[in-house]
Coordinates of C-alpha atoms in Angstrom, one line a residue:
X1 CA -15.1 -16.5 4.2
X2 CA -13.6 -17.9 0.8
X3 CA -11.0 -16.3 -1.3
X4 CA -12.4 -15.3 -4.8
X5 CA -8.9 -16.9 -6.2
X6 CA -7.9 -20.2 -6.3
X7 CA -3.9 -20.8 -5.5
X8 CA -3.5 -21.8 -8.8
X9 CA -4.1 -18.2 -10.4
X10 CA -1.6 -16.2 -12.0
X11 CA -2.7 -12.5 -12.2
X12 CA -1.5 -10.9 -15.6
X13 CA -3.2 -7.5 -14.7
X14 CA -3.4 -6.1 -11.5
X15 CA -6.4 -3.9 -12.4
X16 CA -8.7 -7.0 -12.7
X17 CA -8.4 -7.9 -9.6
X18 CA -10.8 -7.1 -6.7
X19 CA -9.9 -3.9 -4.5
X20 CA -9.3 -5.8 -1.1
X21 CA -7.1 -8.1 -3.2
X22 CA -5.4 -4.7 -5.0
X23 CA -5.0 -3.6 -1.4
X24 CA -3.7 -6.8 0.4
X25 CA -1.2 -7.3 -2.2
X26 CA 0.1 -3.9 -2.1
X27 CA 0.4 -4.0 1.9
X28 CA 2.5 -7.3 1.1
X29 CA 4.8 -5.9 -1.2
X30 CA 5.7 -2.8 0.8
X31 CA 5.2 -4.1 4.3
X32 CA 5.0 -8.2 4.7
X33 CA 8.1 -7.8 6.7
X34 CA 7.0 -5.8 9.3
X35 CA 5.2 -6.3 12.5
X36 CA 1.3 -5.9 12.2
X37 CA 1.7 -2.3 13.1
X38 CA 4.3 -1.7 10.3
X39 CA 1.7 -3.4 7.9
X40 CA -1.5 -1.2 9.3
X41 CA 0.6 2.1 8.6
X42 CA 1.5 1.3 5.3
X43 CA -2.4 1.0 4.7
X44 CA -3.5 4.1 6.7
X45 CA -1.0 6.2 3.9
X46 CA -3.2 4.8 1.3
X47 CA -6.5 5.4 3.4
X48 CA -5.1 9.1 3.4
X49 CA -4.0 9.6 0.1
X50 CA -7.9 8.1 -0.7
X51 CA -9.2 10.8 2.0
X52 CA -6.7 13.8 0.5
X53 CA -7.9 13.3 -3.0
X54 CA -11.7 13.3 -1.9
X55 CA -11.3 16.3 0.3
X56 CA -9.8 18.1 -2.7
X57 CA -12.4 16.4 -5.4
X58 CA -9.2 14.6 -6.8
X59 CA -5.9 14.3 -6.7
X60 CA -2.7 13.1 -9.3
X61 CA -2.1 9.8 -7.5
X62 CA -5.7 8.5 -7.6
X63 CA -9.2 9.1 -6.4
X64 CA -9.7 5.5 -5.3
X65 CA -8.0 2.6 -3.6
X66 CA -7.2 0.7 -6.6
X67 CA -6.1 3.9 -8.4
X68 CA -3.8 5.0 -5.5
X69 CA -2.2 1.4 -4.9
X70 CA -1.5 1.3 -9.0
X71 CA -0.7 4.7 -9.8
X72 CA 3.2 4.0 -11.4
X73 CA 5.8 5.0 -9.3
X74 CA 4.2 5.5 -5.9
X75 CA 4.4 1.9 -4.4
X76 CA 7.5 0.4 -5.8
X77 CA 6.2 -3.1 -5.5
X78 CA 4.0 -2.6 -8.3
X79 CA 6.8 -0.8 -10.6
X80 CA 7.3 -2.9 -14.0
X81 CA 11.0 -3.8 -13.1
X82 CA 10.7 -4.5 -9.0
X83 CA 11.1 -8.0 -8.4
X84 CA 8.2 -7.9 -5.8
X85 CA 5.8 -7.3 -8.7
X86 CA 6.4 -11.0 -10.1
X87 CA 5.5 -12.3 -6.5
X88 CA 2.4 -9.8 -6.1
X89 CA 1.0 -11.4 -9.5
X90 CA 1.4 -15.3 -8.4
X91 CA 0.3 -14.8 -4.6
X92 CA -1.1 -17.8 -3.4
X93 CA -4.3 -17.1 -0.7
X94 CA -2.8 -20.0 1.4
X95 CA 0.4 -17.6 1.9
X96 CA 0.6 -16.6 5.5
X97 CA 1.6 -13.2 5.0
X98 CA -0.7 -12.3 2.3
X99 CA -3.5 -13.9 4.5
X100 CA -2.4 -11.2 7.4
X101 CA -1.9 -9.0 4.7
X102 CA -5.7 -9.5 3.5
X103 CA -7.0 -9.3 7.2
X104 CA -5.3 -5.9 7.3
X105 CA -7.1 -4.6 4.2
X106 CA -10.6 -5.9 5.2
X107 CA -10.2 -4.0 8.7
X108 CA -8.8 -0.9 6.9
X109 CA -11.6 -0.9 4.1
X110 CA -13.8 -1.0 6.8
X111 CA -12.5 1.5 9.0
X112 CA -11.2 -0.3 12.0
X113 CA -7.6 0.7 11.9
X114 CA -6.4 3.6 14.4
X115 CA -4.2 5.8 12.1
X116 CA -1.0 6.1 14.0
X117 CA 0.7 8.0 11.3
X118 CA -1.0 11.2 12.2
X119 CA -2.6 11.6 8.5
X120 CA 0.7 10.7 7.1
X121 CA 0.5 10.3 2.9
X122 CA 4.1 9.3 2.4
X123 CA 6.8 6.9 3.7
X124 CA 10.0 5.4 3.3
X125 CA 12.6 3.3 4.9
X126 CA 16.0 4.8 6.4
X127 CA 17.7 3.3 4.0
X128 CA 16.7 5.9 1.2
X129 CA 16.7 9.4 1.2
X130 CA 13.9 10.6 -1.2
X131 CA 14.2 14.0 -2.7
X132 CA 10.4 15.1 -1.5
X133 CA 11.7 14.2 2.2
X134 CA 14.3 16.5 2.0
X135 CA 13.4 19.4 4.4
X136 CA 11.1 17.3 6.1
X137 CA 10.4 16.0 9.6
X138 CA 8.7 12.6 10.0
X139 CA 5.7 12.5 11.8
X140 CA 6.1 8.9 13.0
X141 CA 8.1 6.0 12.7
X142 CA 6.9 2.8 12.8
X143 CA 8.5 -0.5 12.4
X144 CA 11.1 -0.1 9.3
X145 CA 9.4 3.3 8.3
X146 CA 9.2 7.0 8.5
X147 CA 6.2 8.6 7.6
X148 CA 5.3 12.0 6.7
X149 CA 2.3 14.5 5.8
X150 CA 2.1 17.5 4.0
X151 CA 4.3 16.8 1.3
X152 CA 4.2 18.7 -1.8

């Protein structure tokens, strides 16, 4: 299987990317330092958000994989001032971590990943204390992230 983008490609607008690349880059930006289970867990959060939106008819964080990944303020790696954003826009398909994230993205889109997050739609690292997590108990701890459901 060949990648659509060459090693020399620099993306200026992530909305122009195929959805598989948006998902893979989001996984790279959010979980590239994680073991496979941690990357898969972040993918499950994205899938769970899409499923939640579909079940409700729509939702503010987006209704498609691309909308959910690129919604401003949802995944910090895509925030305009986040240093990860520049990395995401210049990723080489030869980068080993990106290749792993792309494999996970393909499996996620095919429905081939078990959801060990128990339906979580939110997560964070223990190093931060987001307002939305206060008063909620994580449903899972996978890798370096705590996962939550029934937020909001």
